[in-house]
Amino acid sequence: MPVEPPASVWEFPPVAVAGSGDVVAAGADLEPGTVLAAYRRGLFPMPDSHGPLLWWSPLERGVIEVAGFSPSRSLRRARQRFEIRVNTAFDEVIRACADPRRPGSWIDADIIASYTRLHRMGWVHSVEAWDGDELAGGLYGVAIGGLFAGESMFHHKTDGSKAAVAGLVELLDDKYAAERVLDIQWVTDHLATLGAVEIPRDEYVRRVQRALELPLPDAFA
């Protein structure tokens, strides 16, 4: 079971009064208690290379609905090509996600250190697609009760990240599936092909509050 860290010394503003932008707060730190408090409020951190650490809660939040998930034919084919494993190569996954050669890379050394620490405490997990003994792709994210907040994904082989997403949905698809929240932050064209949809920020926050009361999926417990 995850180890609860000391409470954060920072307090985030209520998301409900955050205004019309996706950024809700700036500053604070990446201590375990701070990061977990943020996710429990519907926030996530993303650094700004030219200023303080920013805390985001998009007005239109990207999610993948676990209950009733219907993968496309291409996604089903991608999933069948790979073996899905959990937490067997976390360090390799997060560093692949942070590769500065990737377009839009934002994961810096501080983020790697923070999420690796949370992984050691049982809060952050990697979902990996393996082709034999080769890591083909994967993702990592934060699991708190019925919330899985996906942070980033990568692939070394074609469809490796797609297979990891499909595998994650399978891991979350239990008797609580209708109440679980699979957060993917923003909907991109690529994520839309995997079934991602947008919901308003206030609805997302309400759903997270309910999801936090659920037990962890077996794969992450």
mmCIF file with all atom_site columns, C-alpha atoms in Angstrom:
data_model
loop_
_atom_site.group_PDB
_atom_site.id
_atom_site.type_symbol
_atom_site.label_atom_id
_atom_site.label_alt_id
_atom_site.label_comp_id
_atom_site.label_asym_id
_atom_site.label_entity_id
_atom_site.label_seq_id
_atom_site.pdbx_PDB_ins_code
_atom_site.Cartn_x
_atom_site.Cartn_y
_atom_site.Cartn_z
_atom_site.occupancy
_atom_site.B_iso_or_equiv
_atom_site.pdbx_formal_charge
_atom_site.auth_seq_id
_atom_site.auth_comp_id
_atom_site.auth_asym_id
_atom_site.auth_atom_id
_atom_site.pdbx_PDB_model_num
ATOM 1   C CA . MET A 1 1   ? 0.000   0.000   0.000   1.00 0.00 ? 1   MET A CA 1
ATOM 2   C CA . PRO A 1 2   ? 1.177   3.560   -0.634  1.00 0.00 ? 2   PRO A CA 1
ATOM 3   C CA . VAL A 1 3   ? 2.903   5.402   2.204   1.00 0.00 ? 3   VAL A CA 1
ATOM 4   C CA . GLU A 1 4   ? 1.188   8.690   3.079   1.00 0.00 ? 4   GLU A CA 1
ATOM 5   C CA . PRO A 1 5   ? 3.778   11.489  3.283   1.00 0.00 ? 5   PRO A CA 1
ATOM 6   C CA . PRO A 1 6   ? 3.743   14.459  5.660   1.00 0.00 ? 6   PRO A CA 1
ATOM 7   C CA . ALA A 1 7   ? 1.183   17.098  4.712   1.00 0.00 ? 7   ALA A CA 1
ATOM 8   C CA . SER A 1 8   ? 2.265   19.937  2.465   1.00 0.00 ? 8   SER A CA 1
ATOM 9   C CA . VAL A 1 9   ? 3.162   23.291  3.980   1.00 0.00 ? 9   VAL A CA 1
ATOM 10  C CA . TRP A 1 10  ? 1.404   24.923  0.997   1.00 0.00 ? 10  TRP A CA 1
ATOM 11  C CA . GLU A 1 11  ? -2.303  25.406  0.401   1.00 0.00 ? 11  GLU A CA 1
ATOM 12  C CA . PHE A 1 12  ? -3.740  25.552  -3.100  1.00 0.00 ? 12  PHE A CA 1
ATOM 13  C CA . PRO A 1 13  ? -6.614  27.860  -4.006  1.00 0.00 ? 13  PRO A CA 1
ATOM 14  C CA . PRO A 1 14  ? -9.945  26.163  -4.711  1.00 0.00 ? 14  PRO A CA 1
ATOM 15  C CA . VAL A 1 15  ? -10.144 25.177  -8.363  1.00 0.00 ? 15  VAL A CA 1
ATOM 16  C CA . ALA A 1 16  ? -13.778 26.314  -8.428  1.00 0.00 ? 16  ALA A CA 1
ATOM 17  C CA . VAL A 1 17  ? -12.680 29.957  -8.144  1.00 0.00 ? 17  VAL A CA 1
ATOM 18  C CA . ALA A 1 18  ? -9.587  29.669  -10.308 1.00 0.00 ? 18  ALA A CA 1
ATOM 19  C CA . GLY A 1 19  ? -10.859 31.857  -13.113 1.00 0.00 ? 19  GLY A CA 1
ATOM 20  C CA . SER A 1 20  ? -10.863 31.368  -16.845 1.00 0.00 ? 20  SER A CA 1
ATOM 21  C CA . GLY A 1 21  ? -7.331  30.057  -17.406 1.00 0.00 ? 21  GLY A CA 1
ATOM 22  C CA . ASP A 1 22  ? -5.805  26.588  -17.221 1.00 0.00 ? 22  ASP A CA 1
ATOM 23  C CA . VAL A 1 23  ? -3.148  27.705  -14.699 1.00 0.00 ? 23  VAL A CA 1
ATOM 24  C CA . VAL A 1 24  ? -4.470  27.827  -11.137 1.00 0.00 ? 24  VAL A CA 1
ATOM 25  C CA . ALA A 1 25  ? -1.353  28.554  -9.051  1.00 0.00 ? 25  ALA A CA 1
ATOM 26  C CA . ALA A 1 26  ? 2.388   29.182  -9.242  1.00 0.00 ? 26  ALA A CA 1
ATOM 27  C CA . GLY A 1 27  ? 5.225   28.364  -6.900  1.00 0.00 ? 27  GLY A CA 1
ATOM 28  C CA . ALA A 1 28  ? 5.209   25.859  -4.001  1.00 0.00 ? 28  ALA A CA 1
ATOM 29  C CA . ASP A 1 29  ? 7.396   22.727  -4.275  1.00 0.00 ? 29  ASP A CA 1
ATOM 30  C CA . LEU A 1 30  ? 7.457   19.135  -5.488  1.00 0.00 ? 30  LEU A CA 1
ATOM 31  C CA . GLU A 1 31  ? 7.502   17.447  -2.098  1.00 0.00 ? 31  GLU A CA 1
ATOM 32  C CA . PRO A 1 32  ? 5.364   14.276  -2.000  1.00 0.00 ? 32  PRO A CA 1
ATOM 33  C CA . GLY A 1 33  ? 2.695   15.828  0.213   1.00 0.00 ? 33  GLY A CA 1
ATOM 34  C CA . THR A 1 34  ? 2.404   18.855  -2.059  1.00 0.00 ? 34  THR A CA 1
ATOM 35  C CA . VAL A 1 35  ? 2.105   16.831  -5.266  1.00 0.00 ? 35  VAL A CA 1
ATOM 36  C CA . LEU A 1 36  ? -0.515  14.483  -3.817  1.00 0.00 ? 36  LEU A CA 1
ATOM 37  C CA . ALA A 1 37  ? -2.518  17.403  -2.393  1.00 0.00 ? 37  ALA A CA 1
ATOM 38  C CA . ALA A 1 38  ? -2.572  18.936  -5.852  1.00 0.00 ? 38  ALA A CA 1
ATOM 39  C CA . TYR A 1 39  ? -3.890  15.823  -7.571  1.00 0.00 ? 39  TYR A CA 1
ATOM 40  C CA . ARG A 1 40  ? -6.554  15.438  -4.907  1.00 0.00 ? 40  ARG A CA 1
ATOM 41  C CA . ARG A 1 41  ? -7.744  18.954  -5.793  1.00 0.00 ? 41  ARG A CA 1
ATOM 42  C CA . GLY A 1 42  ? -7.715  18.345  -9.543  1.00 0.00 ? 42  GLY A CA 1
ATOM 43  C CA . LEU A 1 43  ? -4.326  19.974  -10.234 1.00 0.00 ? 43  LEU A CA 1
ATOM 44  C CA . PHE A 1 44  ? -1.038  18.789  -11.682 1.00 0.00 ? 44  PHE A CA 1
ATOM 45  C CA . PRO A 1 45  ? 2.406   20.431  -11.876 1.00 0.00 ? 45  PRO A CA 1
ATOM 46  C CA . MET A 1 46  ? 4.199   21.416  -15.050 1.00 0.00 ? 46  MET A CA 1
ATOM 47  C CA . PRO A 1 47  ? 7.343   23.517  -14.902 1.00 0.00 ? 47  PRO A CA 1
ATOM 48  C CA . ASP A 1 48  ? 7.839   26.798  -16.721 1.00 0.00 ? 48  ASP A CA 1
ATOM 49  C CA . SER A 1 49  ? 11.415  27.146  -17.913 1.00 0.00 ? 49  SER A CA 1
ATOM 50  C CA . HIS A 1 50  ? 11.162  30.921  -17.594 1.00 0.00 ? 50  HIS A CA 1
ATOM 51  C CA . GLY A 1 51  ? 9.429   31.223  -14.247 1.00 0.00 ? 51  GLY A CA 1
ATOM 52  C CA . PRO A 1 52  ? 8.048   29.438  -11.167 1.00 0.00 ? 52  PRO A CA 1
ATOM 53  C CA . LEU A 1 53  ? 6.528   25.981  -11.084 1.00 0.00 ? 53  LEU A CA 1
ATOM 54  C CA . LEU A 1 54  ? 2.974   26.113  -12.456 1.00 0.00 ? 54  LEU A CA 1
ATOM 55  C CA . TRP A 1 55  ? -0.055  24.137  -11.279 1.00 0.00 ? 55  TRP A CA 1
ATOM 56  C CA . TRP A 1 56  ? -2.629  23.366  -13.944 1.00 0.00 ? 56  TRP A CA 1
ATOM 57  C CA . SER A 1 57  ? -6.293  22.419  -14.050 1.00 0.00 ? 57  SER A CA 1
ATOM 58  C CA . PRO A 1 58  ? -7.482  22.708  -17.667 1.00 0.00 ? 58  PRO A CA 1
ATOM 59  C CA . LEU A 1 59  ? -10.885 24.243  -18.245 1.00 0.00 ? 59  LEU A CA 1
ATOM 60  C CA . GLU A 1 60  ? -11.586 21.310  -20.561 1.00 0.00 ? 60  GLU A CA 1
ATOM 61  C CA . ARG A 1 61  ? -10.040 18.207  -19.016 1.00 0.00 ? 61  ARG A CA 1
ATOM 62  C CA . GLY A 1 62  ? -9.057  15.210  -21.069 1.00 0.00 ? 62  GLY A CA 1
ATOM 63  C CA . VAL A 1 63  ? -10.194 11.818  -19.787 1.00 0.00 ? 63  VAL A CA 1
ATOM 64  C CA . ILE A 1 64  ? -10.656 8.301   -21.112 1.00 0.00 ? 64  ILE A CA 1
ATOM 65  C CA . GLU A 1 65  ? -13.873 6.712   -19.902 1.00 0.00 ? 65  GLU A CA 1
ATOM 66  C CA . VAL A 1 66  ? -13.003 3.273   -18.578 1.00 0.00 ? 66  VAL A CA 1
ATOM 67  C CA . ALA A 1 67  ? -16.531 1.896   -18.360 1.00 0.00 ? 67  ALA A CA 1
ATOM 68  C CA . GLY A 1 68  ? -17.754 0.917   -21.779 1.00 0.00 ? 68  GLY A CA 1
ATOM 69  C CA . PHE A 1 69  ? -14.382 1.613   -23.386 1.00 0.00 ? 69  PHE A CA 1
ATOM 70  C CA . SER A 1 70  ? -14.503 0.424   -26.976 1.00 0.00 ? 70  SER A CA 1
ATOM 71  C CA . PRO A 1 71  ? -11.069 0.342   -28.600 1.00 0.00 ? 71  PRO A CA 1
ATOM 72  C CA . SER A 1 72  ? -10.756 0.810   -32.324 1.00 0.00 ? 72  SER A CA 1
ATOM 73  C CA . ARG A 1 73  ? -9.651  -2.077  -34.502 1.00 0.00 ? 73  ARG A CA 1
ATOM 74  C CA . SER A 1 74  ? -6.165  -0.605  -34.824 1.00 0.00 ? 74  SER A CA 1
ATOM 75  C CA . LEU A 1 75  ? -5.908  -0.172  -31.061 1.00 0.00 ? 75  LEU A CA 1
ATOM 76  C CA . ARG A 1 76  ? -6.970  -3.774  -30.492 1.00 0.00 ? 76  ARG A CA 1
ATOM 77  C CA . ARG A 1 77  ? -4.322  -4.930  -32.951 1.00 0.00 ? 77  ARG A CA 1
ATOM 78  C CA . ALA A 1 78  ? -1.691  -2.811  -31.227 1.00 0.00 ? 78  ALA A CA 1
ATOM 79  C CA . ARG A 1 79  ? -2.613  -4.197  -27.821 1.00 0.00 ? 79  ARG A CA 1
ATOM 80  C CA . GLN A 1 80  ? -2.357  -7.806  -29.022 1.00 0.00 ? 80  GLN A CA 1
ATOM 81  C CA . ARG A 1 81  ? 1.228   -7.311  -30.186 1.00 0.00 ? 81  ARG A CA 1
ATOM 82  C CA . PHE A 1 82  ? 2.673   -6.558  -26.758 1.00 0.00 ? 82  PHE A CA 1
ATOM 83  C CA . GLU A 1 83  ? 2.812   -7.882  -23.200 1.00 0.00 ? 83  GLU A CA 1
ATOM 84  C CA . ILE A 1 84  ? 1.689   -5.385  -20.542 1.00 0.00 ? 84  ILE A CA 1
ATOM 85  C CA . ARG A 1 85  ? 3.692   -5.168  -17.329 1.00 0.00 ? 85  ARG A CA 1
ATOM 86  C CA . VAL A 1 86  ? 3.459   -2.817  -14.343 1.00 0.00 ? 86  VAL A CA 1
ATOM 87  C CA . ASN A 1 87  ? 6.374   -1.205  -12.492 1.00 0.00 ? 87  ASN A CA 1
ATOM 88  C CA . THR A 1 88  ? 9.106   -3.445  -13.902 1.00 0.00 ? 88  THR A CA 1
ATOM 89  C CA . ALA A 1 89  ? 11.066  -0.633  -15.592 1.00 0.00 ? 89  ALA A CA 1
ATOM 90  C CA . PHE A 1 90  ? 9.892   2.614   -13.995 1.00 0.00 ? 90  PHE A CA 1
ATOM 91  C CA . ASP A 1 91  ? 13.216  4.443   -14.199 1.00 0.00 ? 91  ASP A CA 1
ATOM 92  C CA . GLU A 1 92  ? 13.560  3.576   -17.892 1.00 0.00 ? 92  GLU A CA 1
ATOM 93  C CA . VAL A 1 93  ? 9.982   4.687   -18.604 1.00 0.00 ? 93  VAL A CA 1
ATOM 94  C CA . ILE A 1 94  ? 10.202  8.098   -16.946 1.00 0.00 ? 94  ILE A CA 1
ATOM 95  C CA . ARG A 1 95  ? 13.556  8.852   -18.554 1.00 0.00 ? 95  ARG A CA 1
ATOM 96  C CA . ALA A 1 96  ? 12.233  7.867   -21.965 1.00 0.00 ? 96  ALA A CA 1
ATOM 97  C CA . CYS A 1 97  ? 9.279   10.205  -21.408 1.00 0.00 ? 97  CYS A CA 1
ATOM 98  C CA . ALA A 1 98  ? 11.742  12.959  -20.450 1.00 0.00 ? 98  ALA A CA 1
ATOM 99  C CA . ASP A 1 99  ? 13.965  12.521  -23.514 1.00 0.00 ? 99  ASP A CA 1
ATOM 100 C CA . PRO A 1 100 ? 14.794  16.125  -24.544 1.00 0.00 ? 100 PRO A CA 1
ATOM 101 C CA . ARG A 1 101 ? 14.823  15.074  -28.205 1.00 0.00 ? 101 ARG A CA 1
ATOM 102 C CA . ARG A 1 102 ? 11.054  14.553  -28.055 1.00 0.00 ? 102 ARG A CA 1
ATOM 103 C CA . PRO A 1 103 ? 8.935   17.486  -29.315 1.00 0.00 ? 103 PRO A CA 1
ATOM 104 C CA . GLY A 1 104 ? 7.415   19.435  -26.435 1.00 0.00 ? 104 GLY A CA 1
ATOM 105 C CA . SER A 1 105 ? 9.464   17.673  -23.794 1.00 0.00 ? 105 SER A CA 1
ATOM 106 C CA . TRP A 1 106 ? 8.857   19.330  -20.406 1.00 0.00 ? 106 TRP A CA 1
ATOM 107 C CA . ILE A 1 107 ? 9.944   16.716  -17.845 1.00 0.00 ? 107 ILE A CA 1
ATOM 108 C CA . ASP A 1 108 ? 13.037  18.067  -16.114 1.00 0.00 ? 108 ASP A CA 1
ATOM 109 C CA . ALA A 1 109 ? 15.362  16.683  -13.448 1.00 0.00 ? 109 ALA A CA 1
ATOM 110 C CA . ASP A 1 110 ? 13.177  17.991  -10.609 1.00 0.00 ? 110 ASP A CA 1
ATOM 111 C CA . ILE A 1 111 ? 10.069  16.277  -12.007 1.00 0.00 ? 111 ILE A CA 1
ATOM 112 C CA . ILE A 1 112 ? 11.996  13.023  -12.464 1.00 0.00 ? 112 ILE A CA 1
ATOM 113 C CA . ALA A 1 113 ? 13.254  13.168  -8.874  1.00 0.00 ? 113 ALA A CA 1
ATOM 114 C CA . SER A 1 114 ? 9.810   13.981  -7.443  1.00 0.00 ? 114 SER A CA 1
ATOM 115 C CA . TYR A 1 115 ? 7.882   11.300  -9.301  1.00 0.00 ? 115 TYR A CA 1
ATOM 116 C CA . THR A 1 116 ? 10.581  8.710   -8.725  1.00 0.00 ? 116 THR A CA 1
ATOM 117 C CA . ARG A 1 117 ? 10.314  9.421   -5.006  1.00 0.00 ? 117 ARG A CA 1
ATOM 118 C CA . LEU A 1 118 ? 6.526   9.034   -5.210  1.00 0.00 ? 118 LEU A CA 1
ATOM 119 C CA . HIS A 1 119 ? 7.011   5.794   -7.124  1.00 0.00 ? 119 HIS A CA 1
ATOM 120 C CA . ARG A 1 120 ? 9.186   4.427   -4.306  1.00 0.00 ? 120 ARG A CA 1
ATOM 121 C CA . MET A 1 121 ? 6.395   5.407   -1.874  1.00 0.00 ? 121 MET A CA 1
ATOM 122 C CA . GLY A 1 122 ? 3.788   3.535   -3.933  1.00 0.00 ? 122 GLY A CA 1
ATOM 123 C CA . TRP A 1 123 ? 1.894   6.447   -5.544  1.00 0.00 ? 123 TRP A CA 1
ATOM 124 C CA . VAL A 1 124 ? 3.337   6.597   -9.052  1.00 0.00 ? 124 VAL A CA 1
ATOM 125 C CA . HIS A 1 125 ? 3.365   3.663   -11.450 1.00 0.00 ? 125 HIS A CA 1
ATOM 126 C CA . SER A 1 126 ? 4.599   2.725   -14.884 1.00 0.00 ? 126 SER A CA 1
ATOM 127 C CA . VAL A 1 127 ? 2.546   0.700   -17.355 1.00 0.00 ? 127 VAL A CA 1
ATOM 128 C CA . GLU A 1 128 ? 4.811   -0.885  -19.948 1.00 0.00 ? 128 GLU A CA 1
ATOM 129 C CA . ALA A 1 129 ? 4.401   -2.567  -23.328 1.00 0.00 ? 129 ALA A CA 1
ATOM 130 C CA . TRP A 1 130 ? 7.003   -5.254  -23.913 1.00 0.00 ? 130 TRP A CA 1
ATOM 131 C CA . ASP A 1 131 ? 7.979   -7.019  -27.114 1.00 0.00 ? 131 ASP A CA 1
ATOM 132 C CA . GLY A 1 132 ? 9.795   -10.037 -25.753 1.00 0.00 ? 132 GLY A CA 1
ATOM 133 C CA . ASP A 1 133 ? 12.664  -8.631  -23.703 1.00 0.00 ? 133 ASP A CA 1
ATOM 134 C CA . GLU A 1 134 ? 12.476  -5.180  -25.348 1.00 0.00 ? 134 GLU A CA 1
ATOM 135 C CA . LEU A 1 135 ? 10.607  -2.239  -23.838 1.00 0.00 ? 135 LEU A CA 1
ATOM 136 C CA . ALA A 1 136 ? 8.460   -1.044  -26.747 1.00 0.00 ? 136 ALA A CA 1
ATOM 137 C CA . GLY A 1 137 ? 6.639   1.807   -25.013 1.00 0.00 ? 137 GLY A CA 1
ATOM 138 C CA . GLY A 1 138 ? 4.944   2.876   -21.839 1.00 0.00 ? 138 GLY A CA 1
ATOM 139 C CA . LEU A 1 139 ? 3.489   5.552   -19.634 1.00 0.00 ? 139 LEU A CA 1
ATOM 140 C CA . TYR A 1 140 ? 3.578   6.657   -16.024 1.00 0.00 ? 140 TYR A CA 1
ATOM 141 C CA . GLY A 1 141 ? 1.044   8.303   -13.761 1.00 0.00 ? 141 GLY A CA 1
ATOM 142 C CA . VAL A 1 142 ? -0.274  8.894   -10.265 1.00 0.00 ? 142 VAL A CA 1
ATOM 143 C CA . ALA A 1 143 ? -2.767  6.456   -8.720  1.00 0.00 ? 143 ALA A CA 1
ATOM 144 C CA . ILE A 1 144 ? -4.849  7.680   -5.775  1.00 0.00 ? 144 ILE A CA 1
ATOM 145 C CA . GLY A 1 145 ? -7.897  5.550   -5.032  1.00 0.00 ? 145 GLY A CA 1
ATOM 146 C CA . GLY A 1 146 ? -9.977  5.542   -8.192  1.00 0.00 ? 146 GLY A CA 1
ATOM 147 C CA . LEU A 1 147 ? -7.970  8.293   -9.914  1.00 0.00 ? 147 LEU A CA 1
ATOM 148 C CA . PHE A 1 148 ? -5.192  7.466   -12.337 1.00 0.00 ? 148 PHE A CA 1
ATOM 149 C CA . ALA A 1 149 ? -3.599  10.672  -13.582 1.00 0.00 ? 149 ALA A CA 1
ATOM 150 C CA . GLY A 1 150 ? -1.523  9.896   -16.643 1.00 0.00 ? 150 GLY A CA 1
ATOM 151 C CA . GLU A 1 151 ? 1.544   12.114  -16.955 1.00 0.00 ? 151 GLU A CA 1
ATOM 152 C CA . SER A 1 152 ? 3.412   11.143  -20.096 1.00 0.00 ? 152 SER A CA 1
ATOM 153 C CA . MET A 1 153 ? 3.976   8.287   -22.518 1.00 0.00 ? 153 MET A CA 1
ATOM 154 C CA . PHE A 1 154 ? 6.558   7.233   -25.088 1.00 0.00 ? 154 PHE A CA 1
ATOM 155 C CA . HIS A 1 155 ? 7.282   4.557   -27.642 1.00 0.00 ? 155 HIS A CA 1
ATOM 156 C CA . HIS A 1 156 ? 10.437  2.910   -28.936 1.00 0.00 ? 156 HIS A CA 1
ATOM 157 C CA . LYS A 1 157 ? 8.462   0.735   -31.328 1.00 0.00 ? 157 LYS A CA 1
ATOM 158 C CA . THR A 1 158 ? 5.409   1.582   -33.419 1.00 0.00 ? 158 THR A CA 1
ATOM 159 C CA . ASP A 1 159 ? 2.197   1.344   -31.363 1.00 0.00 ? 159 ASP A CA 1
ATOM 160 C CA . GLY A 1 160 ? 4.074   0.745   -28.091 1.00 0.00 ? 160 GLY A CA 1
ATOM 161 C CA . SER A 1 161 ? 2.471   3.713   -26.324 1.00 0.00 ? 161 SER A CA 1
ATOM 162 C CA . LYS A 1 162 ? -0.963  2.883   -27.757 1.00 0.00 ? 162 LYS A CA 1
ATOM 163 C CA . ALA A 1 163 ? -0.683  -0.631  -26.347 1.00 0.00 ? 163 ALA A CA 1
ATOM 164 C CA . ALA A 1 164 ? 0.282   0.768   -22.943 1.00 0.00 ? 164 ALA A CA 1
ATOM 165 C CA . VAL A 1 165 ? -2.827  2.977   -22.897 1.00 0.00 ? 165 VAL A CA 1
ATOM 166 C CA . ALA A 1 166 ? -5.049  0.040   -23.839 1.00 0.00 ? 166 ALA A CA 1
ATOM 167 C CA . GLY A 1 167 ? -3.359  -2.053  -21.169 1.00 0.00 ? 167 GLY A CA 1
ATOM 168 C CA . LEU A 1 168 ? -3.953  0.654   -18.565 1.00 0.00 ? 168 LEU A CA 1
ATOM 169 C CA . VAL A 1 169 ? -7.662  0.740   -19.364 1.00 0.00 ? 169 VAL A CA 1
ATOM 170 C CA . GLU A 1 170 ? -7.766  -3.042  -18.868 1.00 0.00 ? 170 GLU A CA 1
ATOM 171 C CA . LEU A 1 171 ? -6.107  -2.655  -15.450 1.00 0.00 ? 171 LEU A CA 1
ATOM 172 C CA . LEU A 1 172 ? -8.726  -0.094  -14.389 1.00 0.00 ? 172 LEU A CA 1
ATOM 173 C CA . ASP A 1 173 ? -11.713 -2.004  -15.751 1.00 0.00 ? 173 ASP A CA 1
ATOM 174 C CA . ASP A 1 174 ? -13.128 -3.623  -12.612 1.00 0.00 ? 174 ASP A CA 1
ATOM 175 C CA . LYS A 1 175 ? -16.393 -3.355  -10.703 1.00 0.00 ? 175 LYS A CA 1
ATOM 176 C CA . TYR A 1 176 ? -15.619 0.311   -9.943  1.00 0.00 ? 176 TYR A CA 1
ATOM 177 C CA . ALA A 1 177 ? -14.887 1.187   -13.583 1.00 0.00 ? 177 ALA A CA 1
ATOM 178 C CA . ALA A 1 178 ? -17.846 3.557   -13.954 1.00 0.00 ? 178 ALA A CA 1
ATOM 179 C CA . GLU A 1 179 ? -16.534 5.723   -11.101 1.00 0.00 ? 179 GLU A CA 1
ATOM 180 C CA . ARG A 1 180 ? -12.824 5.568   -11.866 1.00 0.00 ? 180 ARG A CA 1
ATOM 181 C CA . VAL A 1 181 ? -11.194 8.590   -13.501 1.00 0.00 ? 181 VAL A CA 1
ATOM 182 C CA . LEU A 1 182 ? -8.473  8.114   -16.096 1.00 0.00 ? 182 LEU A CA 1
ATOM 183 C CA . ASP A 1 183 ? -7.042  11.603  -16.545 1.00 0.00 ? 183 ASP A CA 1
ATOM 184 C CA . ILE A 1 184 ? -4.931  12.461  -19.600 1.00 0.00 ? 184 ILE A CA 1
ATOM 185 C CA . GLN A 1 185 ? -4.786  16.256  -18.972 1.00 0.00 ? 185 GLN A CA 1
ATOM 186 C CA . TRP A 1 186 ? -5.527  17.573  -22.484 1.00 0.00 ? 186 TRP A CA 1
ATOM 187 C CA . VAL A 1 187 ? -7.035  15.877  -25.525 1.00 0.00 ? 187 VAL A CA 1
ATOM 188 C CA . THR A 1 188 ? -4.631  15.833  -28.463 1.00 0.00 ? 188 THR A CA 1
ATOM 189 C CA . ASP A 1 189 ? -5.456  14.520  -31.911 1.00 0.00 ? 189 ASP A CA 1
ATOM 190 C CA . HIS A 1 190 ? -3.486  11.373  -31.112 1.00 0.00 ? 190 HIS A CA 1
ATOM 191 C CA . LEU A 1 191 ? -5.226  10.784  -27.779 1.00 0.00 ? 191 LEU A CA 1
ATOM 192 C CA . ALA A 1 192 ? -8.612  11.366  -29.385 1.00 0.00 ? 192 ALA A CA 1
ATOM 193 C CA . THR A 1 193 ? -7.929  8.348   -31.612 1.00 0.00 ? 193 THR A CA 1
ATOM 194 C CA . LEU A 1 194 ? -7.450  6.326   -28.418 1.00 0.00 ? 194 LEU A CA 1
ATOM 195 C CA . GLY A 1 195 ? -10.854 7.331   -27.069 1.00 0.00 ? 195 GLY A CA 1
ATOM 196 C CA . ALA A 1 196 ? -10.050 10.487  -25.087 1.00 0.00 ? 196 ALA A CA 1
ATOM 197 C CA . VAL A 1 197 ? -12.826 13.041  -24.568 1.00 0.00 ? 197 VAL A CA 1
ATOM 198 C CA . GLU A 1 198 ? -13.125 16.433  -22.862 1.00 0.00 ? 198 GLU A CA 1
ATOM 199 C CA . ILE A 1 199 ? -15.198 17.211  -19.791 1.00 0.00 ? 199 ILE A CA 1
ATOM 200 C CA . PRO A 1 200 ? -15.591 20.594  -18.038 1.00 0.00 ? 200 PRO A CA 1
ATOM 201 C CA . ARG A 1 201 ? -13.229 21.342  -15.181 1.00 0.00 ? 201 ARG A CA 1
ATOM 202 C CA . ASP A 1 202 ? -15.975 21.484  -12.535 1.00 0.00 ? 202 ASP A CA 1
ATOM 203 C CA . GLU A 1 203 ? -17.276 18.068  -13.578 1.00 0.00 ? 203 GLU A CA 1
ATOM 204 C CA . TYR A 1 204 ? -13.750 16.657  -13.487 1.00 0.00 ? 204 TYR A CA 1
ATOM 205 C CA . VAL A 1 205 ? -13.173 17.950  -9.947  1.00 0.00 ? 205 VAL A CA 1
ATOM 206 C CA . ARG A 1 206 ? -16.491 16.489  -8.739  1.00 0.00 ? 206 ARG A CA 1
ATOM 207 C CA . ARG A 1 207 ? -15.664 13.125  -10.260 1.00 0.00 ? 207 ARG A CA 1
ATOM 208 C CA . VAL A 1 208 ? -12.205 13.104  -8.710  1.00 0.00 ? 208 VAL A CA 1
ATOM 209 C CA . GLN A 1 209 ? -13.656 13.734  -5.252  1.00 0.00 ? 209 GLN A CA 1
ATOM 210 C CA . ARG A 1 210 ? -15.855 10.660  -5.639  1.00 0.00 ? 210 ARG A CA 1
ATOM 211 C CA . ALA A 1 211 ? -13.058 8.592   -7.158  1.00 0.00 ? 211 ALA A CA 1
ATOM 212 C CA . LEU A 1 212 ? -10.715 9.289   -4.249  1.00 0.00 ? 212 LEU A CA 1
ATOM 213 C CA . GLU A 1 213 ? -12.999 7.212   -2.019  1.00 0.00 ? 213 GLU A CA 1
ATOM 214 C CA . LEU A 1 214 ? -12.550 4.085   -4.136  1.00 0.00 ? 214 LEU A CA 1
ATOM 215 C CA . PRO A 1 215 ? -9.969  1.356   -3.542  1.00 0.00 ? 215 PRO A CA 1
ATOM 216 C CA . LEU A 1 216 ? -6.907  1.204   -5.733  1.00 0.00 ? 216 LEU A CA 1
ATOM 217 C CA . PRO A 1 217 ? -7.035  -1.182  -8.694  1.00 0.00 ? 217 PRO A CA 1
ATOM 218 C CA . ASP A 1 218 ? -5.375  -4.481  -7.838  1.00 0.00 ? 218 ASP A CA 1
ATOM 219 C CA . ALA A 1 219 ? -2.450  -3.755  -10.177 1.00 0.00 ? 219 ALA A CA 1
ATOM 220 C CA . PHE A 1 220 ? -1.433  -0.687  -8.152  1.00 0.00 ? 220 PHE A CA 1
ATOM 221 C CA . ALA A 1 221 ? -2.357  -1.765  -4.621  1.00 0.00 ? 221 ALA A CA 1
#
